[in-house]
Amino acid sequence: MSDLESRVKQAVAEAAVEQVRSGMVLGLGSGSTAALMIQALGKRLSQGQLDNITAVPTSFQSQVLASSLGIPLVDLNHVEAVDLAIDGADEVDPGFQLIKGGGACHVQEKLVASAARRFVVVVDASKLVERLNLDFLLPVEVLPGAWALVSRRLRAMGAECELRIAQRKAGPVVTDQGNLVLDAHFPGGIGDGAELERQLNSIPGVVENGLFVNLVDQVLVGEATEQGIHVRTLVPPDGP
């Protein structure tokens, strides 16, 4: 990551933490921008700018980082609702549909986003796309014993797909839930995310997919211009 990219991500992370209030139950996302957000949150807690915060992590990554910063953590099963969830995205389209799951954390991320009263997405401008899945593959989490079956079903739907293979480790990526990930590409991209999400989740063996539809309340977009680094706010016209 270049210094400029790092500063853009830092700016959007700080803008998201500005929305946090004492006493909130927070959803802590995963990924590089979310990690900066967690660090900024930890700093405000340590300085006494915020207190009585409880956080629900969306991955081992966010759990370990938050714990190291002294942020109190709780399991999603032990809260009635999440006041504010903040997370990144791999792609955001004009209809506020997302693809998430580049880090294979999308199952827990979707659970937390669904439980949140407000879901704020933090991205840099490169993540804004006209149509999902033209460049970024759609993750589909599957039970280990079903990946071949689900692969055949995806191909029957017209998708190209491959089992995600781990880096610097022999074998496939294993998610925090102990499952495998198929990365799918639908020629022409994804328009109706809600219908595709329904079709994917009806396939036996599919645990969840990386489409986030009708969940977003706000997108904070960090971008660098000749005038400096700025954060834009995008809001769905009719809400989620």
mmCIF file of C-alpha atoms in Angstrom, residues 8-224:
data_model
loop_
_atom_site.group_PDB
_atom_site.id
_atom_site.type_symbol
_atom_site.label_atom_id
_atom_site.label_comp_id
_atom_site.label_asym_id
_atom_site.label_seq_id
_atom_site.Cartn_x
_atom_site.Cartn_y
_atom_site.Cartn_z
ATOM 1 C CA VAL A 8 -6.847 8.058 2.110
ATOM 2 C CA LYS A 9 -7.854 4.954 4.080
ATOM 3 C CA GLN A 10 -6.903 6.670 7.339
ATOM 4 C CA ALA A 11 -9.072 9.686 6.496
ATOM 5 C CA VAL A 12 -12.159 7.602 5.777
ATOM 6 C CA ALA A 13 -11.574 5.468 8.885
ATOM 7 C CA GLU A 14 -11.368 8.576 11.067
ATOM 8 C CA ALA A 15 -14.554 9.957 9.478
ATOM 9 C CA ALA A 16 -16.404 6.770 10.383
ATOM 10 C CA VAL A 17 -15.232 6.850 14.009
ATOM 11 C CA GLU A 18 -16.604 10.408 14.258
ATOM 12 C CA GLN A 19 -20.054 8.772 14.213
ATOM 13 C CA VAL A 20 -19.369 6.624 17.275
ATOM 14 C CA ARG A 21 -20.946 7.761 20.551
ATOM 15 C CA SER A 22 -20.305 6.579 24.097
ATOM 16 C CA GLY A 23 -22.529 3.706 25.174
ATOM 17 C CA MET A 24 -22.853 2.183 21.701
ATOM 18 C CA VAL A 25 -22.677 -1.449 20.701
ATOM 19 C CA LEU A 26 -20.458 -1.438 17.610
ATOM 20 C CA GLY A 27 -19.885 -3.895 14.795
ATOM 21 C CA LEU A 28 -16.194 -3.975 13.921
ATOM 22 C CA GLY A 29 -15.512 -4.861 10.307
ATOM 23 C CA SER A 30 -12.556 -6.633 8.746
ATOM 24 C CA GLY A 31 -9.911 -5.658 6.208
ATOM 25 C CA SER A 32 -7.331 -2.910 5.881
ATOM 26 C CA THR A 33 -9.614 0.134 6.186
ATOM 27 C CA ALA A 34 -11.622 -1.448 9.005
ATOM 28 C CA ALA A 35 -8.360 -2.157 10.833
ATOM 29 C CA LEU A 36 -7.495 1.549 10.701
ATOM 30 C CA MET A 37 -10.982 2.317 12.010
ATOM 31 C CA ILE A 38 -10.475 -0.075 14.943
ATOM 32 C CA GLN A 39 -7.134 1.542 15.724
ATOM 33 C CA ALA A 40 -8.723 5.003 15.674
ATOM 34 C CA LEU A 41 -11.505 3.748 17.958
ATOM 35 C CA GLY A 42 -8.989 2.268 20.384
ATOM 36 C CA LYS A 43 -7.103 5.561 20.502
ATOM 37 C CA ARG A 44 -10.244 7.519 21.376
ATOM 38 C CA LEU A 45 -11.127 5.053 24.100
ATOM 39 C CA SER A 46 -7.643 5.215 25.615
ATOM 40 C CA GLN A 47 -7.751 9.027 25.572
ATOM 41 C CA GLY A 48 -11.136 9.116 27.300
ATOM 42 C CA GLN A 49 -12.977 10.639 24.340
ATOM 43 C CA LEU A 50 -15.335 7.646 24.323
ATOM 44 C CA ASP A 51 -16.436 5.246 27.030
ATOM 45 C CA ASN A 52 -18.817 2.362 27.708
ATOM 46 C CA ILE A 53 -18.257 0.925 24.223
ATOM 47 C CA THR A 54 -18.978 -2.734 23.496
ATOM 48 C CA ALA A 55 -17.912 -4.218 20.175
ATOM 49 C CA VAL A 56 -18.883 -7.251 18.120
ATOM 50 C CA PRO A 57 -15.989 -8.412 15.900
ATOM 51 C CA THR A 58 -16.633 -9.828 12.431
ATOM 52 C CA SER A 59 -13.471 -11.952 12.210
ATOM 53 C CA PHE A 60 -10.506 -13.290 14.130
ATOM 54 C CA GLN A 61 -8.568 -10.386 12.605
ATOM 55 C CA SER A 62 -10.822 -7.728 14.113
ATOM 56 C CA GLN A 63 -11.145 -9.686 17.364
ATOM 57 C CA VAL A 64 -7.373 -9.887 17.893
ATOM 58 C CA LEU A 65 -6.769 -6.258 16.941
ATOM 59 C CA ALA A 66 -9.584 -4.934 19.140
ATOM 60 C CA SER A 67 -8.430 -7.047 22.089
ATOM 61 C CA SER A 68 -4.892 -5.701 21.761
ATOM 62 C CA LEU A 69 -6.282 -2.168 21.989
ATOM 63 C CA GLY A 70 -8.407 -2.850 25.061
ATOM 64 C CA ILE A 71 -11.753 -2.578 23.268
ATOM 65 C CA PRO A 72 -14.394 -4.623 25.171
ATOM 66 C CA LEU A 73 -15.769 -7.412 22.994
ATOM 67 C CA VAL A 74 -18.987 -9.392 23.059
ATOM 68 C CA ASP A 75 -20.449 -12.214 20.983
ATOM 69 C CA LEU A 76 -23.306 -11.294 18.633
ATOM 70 C CA ASN A 77 -25.532 -13.785 20.471
ATOM 71 C CA HIS A 78 -25.230 -11.680 23.626
ATOM 72 C CA VAL A 79 -26.579 -8.385 22.271
ATOM 73 C CA GLU A 80 -30.110 -7.499 21.213
ATOM 74 C CA ALA A 81 -28.901 -5.208 18.430
ATOM 75 C CA VAL A 82 -25.828 -3.451 17.088
ATOM 76 C CA ASP A 83 -26.144 0.343 17.143
ATOM 77 C CA LEU A 84 -23.580 0.976 14.411
ATOM 78 C CA ALA A 85 -21.583 -1.407 12.200
ATOM 79 C CA ILE A 86 -18.606 -0.070 10.249
ATOM 80 C CA ASP A 87 -16.990 -2.200 7.565
ATOM 81 C CA GLY A 88 -15.234 -2.007 4.226
ATOM 82 C CA ALA A 89 -16.265 -3.406 0.860
ATOM 83 C CA ASP A 90 -14.567 -4.822 -2.208
ATOM 84 C CA GLU A 91 -17.069 -3.264 -4.631
ATOM 85 C CA VAL A 92 -19.956 -0.789 -4.320
ATOM 86 C CA ASP A 93 -22.351 -0.185 -7.223
ATOM 87 C CA PRO A 94 -24.683 2.810 -7.833
ATOM 88 C CA GLY A 95 -27.576 0.891 -6.259
ATOM 89 C CA PHE A 96 -25.589 0.511 -3.008
ATOM 90 C CA GLN A 97 -25.175 -3.203 -3.554
ATOM 91 C CA LEU A 98 -21.855 -4.546 -2.271
ATOM 92 C CA ILE A 99 -19.509 -7.418 -2.863
ATOM 93 C CA LYS A 100 -17.592 -8.351 0.265
ATOM 94 C CA GLY A 101 -15.495 -11.348 1.175
ATOM 95 C CA GLY A 102 -12.042 -10.686 -0.226
ATOM 96 C CA GLY A 103 -10.798 -11.629 3.218
ATOM 97 C CA ALA A 104 -13.266 -14.560 3.489
ATOM 98 C CA CYS A 105 -15.043 -12.967 6.481
ATOM 99 C CA HIS A 106 -18.346 -12.218 4.735
ATOM 100 C CA VAL A 107 -20.550 -14.615 6.720
ATOM 101 C CA GLN A 108 -19.940 -12.949 10.076
ATOM 102 C CA GLU A 109 -19.791 -9.530 8.391
ATOM 103 C CA LYS A 110 -23.261 -10.037 6.948
ATOM 104 C CA LEU A 111 -24.645 -11.262 10.259
ATOM 105 C CA VAL A 112 -23.367 -8.155 12.040
ATOM 106 C CA ALA A 113 -24.510 -5.787 9.269
ATOM 107 C CA SER A 114 -27.973 -7.379 9.339
ATOM 108 C CA ALA A 115 -28.176 -6.875 13.109
ATOM 109 C CA ALA A 116 -27.116 -3.229 12.917
ATOM 110 C CA ARG A 117 -29.435 -0.255 13.257
ATOM 111 C CA ARG A 118 -27.012 1.602 10.978
ATOM 112 C CA PHE A 119 -24.468 0.087 8.588
ATOM 113 C CA VAL A 120 -21.721 2.425 7.385
ATOM 114 C CA VAL A 121 -19.323 1.303 4.650
ATOM 115 C CA VAL A 122 -15.818 2.758 4.395
ATOM 116 C CA VAL A 123 -13.989 2.576 1.047
ATOM 117 C CA ASP A 124 -11.617 4.446 -1.202
ATOM 118 C CA ALA A 125 -12.869 5.664 -4.571
ATOM 119 C CA SER A 126 -11.383 2.677 -6.441
ATOM 120 C CA LYS A 127 -14.075 0.450 -4.904
ATOM 121 C CA LEU A 128 -16.914 2.324 -6.657
ATOM 122 C CA VAL A 129 -17.997 0.428 -9.788
ATOM 123 C CA GLU A 130 -20.779 0.752 -12.339
ATOM 124 C CA ARG A 131 -21.608 -2.967 -12.130
ATOM 125 C CA LEU A 132 -20.627 -5.632 -9.639
ATOM 126 C CA ASN A 133 -18.505 -8.681 -10.475
ATOM 127 C CA LEU A 134 -16.966 -7.421 -13.697
ATOM 128 C CA ASP A 135 -13.562 -7.210 -12.015
ATOM 129 C CA PHE A 136 -13.958 -8.636 -8.502
ATOM 130 C CA LEU A 137 -15.016 -12.249 -8.013
ATOM 131 C CA LEU A 138 -18.059 -13.052 -5.882
ATOM 132 C CA PRO A 139 -17.212 -15.237 -2.853
ATOM 133 C CA VAL A 140 -19.568 -18.100 -2.092
ATOM 134 C CA GLU A 141 -18.877 -19.870 1.199
ATOM 135 C CA VAL A 142 -19.632 -23.583 1.085
ATOM 136 C CA LEU A 143 -19.499 -26.593 3.371
ATOM 137 C CA PRO A 144 -16.266 -28.530 2.772
ATOM 138 C CA GLY A 145 -18.139 -31.603 1.605
ATOM 139 C CA ALA A 146 -20.177 -29.653 -0.948
ATOM 140 C CA TRP A 147 -17.703 -27.537 -2.910
ATOM 141 C CA ALA A 148 -17.726 -29.743 -6.011
ATOM 142 C CA LEU A 149 -21.530 -29.955 -6.043
ATOM 143 C CA VAL A 150 -21.900 -26.192 -5.621
ATOM 144 C CA SER A 151 -19.282 -25.606 -8.331
ATOM 145 C CA ARG A 152 -21.393 -27.607 -10.774
ATOM 146 C CA ARG A 153 -24.539 -25.689 -9.815
ATOM 147 C CA LEU A 154 -22.768 -22.350 -10.290
ATOM 148 C CA ARG A 155 -21.516 -23.389 -13.716
ATOM 149 C CA ALA A 156 -25.040 -24.472 -14.625
ATOM 150 C CA MET A 157 -26.105 -20.898 -13.756
ATOM 151 C CA GLY A 158 -23.556 -19.606 -16.263
ATOM 152 C CA ALA A 159 -20.809 -18.662 -13.818
ATOM 153 C CA GLU A 160 -17.124 -19.390 -13.932
ATOM 154 C CA CYS A 161 -15.857 -20.424 -10.507
ATOM 155 C CA GLU A 162 -12.804 -21.727 -8.737
ATOM 156 C CA LEU A 163 -11.934 -22.918 -5.267
ATOM 157 C CA ARG A 164 -9.967 -20.229 -3.437
ATOM 158 C CA ILE A 165 -6.458 -21.478 -2.719
ATOM 159 C CA ALA A 166 -4.490 -20.202 0.270
ATOM 160 C CA GLN A 167 -1.303 -18.188 -0.081
ATOM 161 C CA ARG A 168 1.832 -19.472 1.654
ATOM 162 C CA LYS A 169 -0.118 -22.556 2.741
ATOM 163 C CA ALA A 170 -0.868 -25.782 0.943
ATOM 164 C CA GLY A 171 -4.527 -26.268 0.148
ATOM 165 C CA PRO A 172 -7.655 -24.117 0.075
ATOM 166 C CA VAL A 173 -8.575 -21.085 2.160
ATOM 167 C CA VAL A 174 -10.498 -22.128 5.278
ATOM 168 C CA THR A 175 -12.857 -19.509 6.729
ATOM 169 C CA ASP A 176 -13.298 -18.597 10.384
ATOM 170 C CA GLN A 177 -16.321 -20.939 10.331
ATOM 171 C CA GLY A 178 -14.256 -23.836 8.959
ATOM 172 C CA ASN A 179 -15.745 -23.705 5.465
ATOM 173 C CA LEU A 180 -14.326 -23.261 1.945
ATOM 174 C CA VAL A 181 -14.789 -20.414 -0.533
ATOM 175 C CA LEU A 182 -15.679 -20.579 -4.220
ATOM 176 C CA ASP A 183 -14.948 -17.394 -6.172
ATOM 177 C CA ALA A 184 -17.481 -16.872 -8.950
ATOM 178 C CA HIS A 185 -17.654 -14.642 -12.006
ATOM 179 C CA PHE A 186 -20.944 -14.098 -13.828
ATOM 180 C CA PRO A 187 -20.351 -12.914 -17.407
ATOM 181 C CA GLY A 188 -21.782 -9.422 -17.778
ATOM 182 C CA GLY A 189 -21.588 -8.812 -14.049
ATOM 183 C CA ILE A 190 -24.364 -8.700 -11.460
ATOM 184 C CA GLY A 191 -27.390 -6.449 -11.802
ATOM 185 C CA ASP A 192 -30.194 -7.848 -9.644
ATOM 186 C CA GLY A 193 -28.224 -8.742 -6.536
ATOM 187 C CA ALA A 194 -31.285 -9.652 -4.493
ATOM 188 C CA GLU A 195 -32.433 -12.308 -6.951
ATOM 189 C CA LEU A 196 -28.952 -13.756 -7.373
ATOM 190 C CA GLU A 197 -28.493 -13.841 -3.601
ATOM 191 C CA ARG A 198 -31.741 -15.800 -3.287
ATOM 192 C CA GLN A 199 -30.676 -18.266 -5.981
ATOM 193 C CA LEU A 200 -27.224 -18.811 -4.498
ATOM 194 C CA ASN A 201 -28.449 -19.355 -0.957
ATOM 195 C CA SER A 202 -30.994 -21.904 -2.182
ATOM 196 C CA ILE A 203 -28.215 -24.218 -3.388
ATOM 197 C CA PRO A 204 -27.667 -27.052 -0.883
ATOM 198 C CA GLY A 205 -24.236 -26.719 0.682
ATOM 199 C CA VAL A 206 -24.008 -22.938 0.338
ATOM 200 C CA VAL A 207 -23.539 -21.234 3.698
ATOM 201 C CA GLU A 208 -23.614 -17.613 2.498
ATOM 202 C CA ASN A 209 -22.387 -15.401 -0.321
ATOM 203 C CA GLY A 210 -20.629 -12.048 -0.543
ATOM 204 C CA LEU A 211 -23.542 -10.031 -1.926
ATOM 205 C CA PHE A 212 -24.782 -7.366 0.506
ATOM 206 C CA VAL A 213 -28.134 -6.048 -0.711
ATOM 207 C CA ASN A 214 -30.507 -3.570 0.988
ATOM 208 C CA LEU A 215 -28.252 -3.249 4.020
ATOM 209 C CA VAL A 216 -26.251 -0.049 3.531
ATOM 210 C CA ASP A 217 -27.206 3.198 5.275
ATOM 211 C CA GLN A 218 -24.182 5.234 4.254
ATOM 212 C CA VAL A 219 -20.981 4.920 2.225
ATOM 213 C CA LEU A 220 -17.970 7.034 3.155
ATOM 214 C CA VAL A 221 -15.608 7.384 0.190
ATOM 215 C CA GLY A 222 -12.035 8.543 0.661
ATOM 216 C CA GLU A 223 -10.342 10.088 -2.351
ATOM 217 C CA ALA A 224 -7.245 12.108 -3.186
#
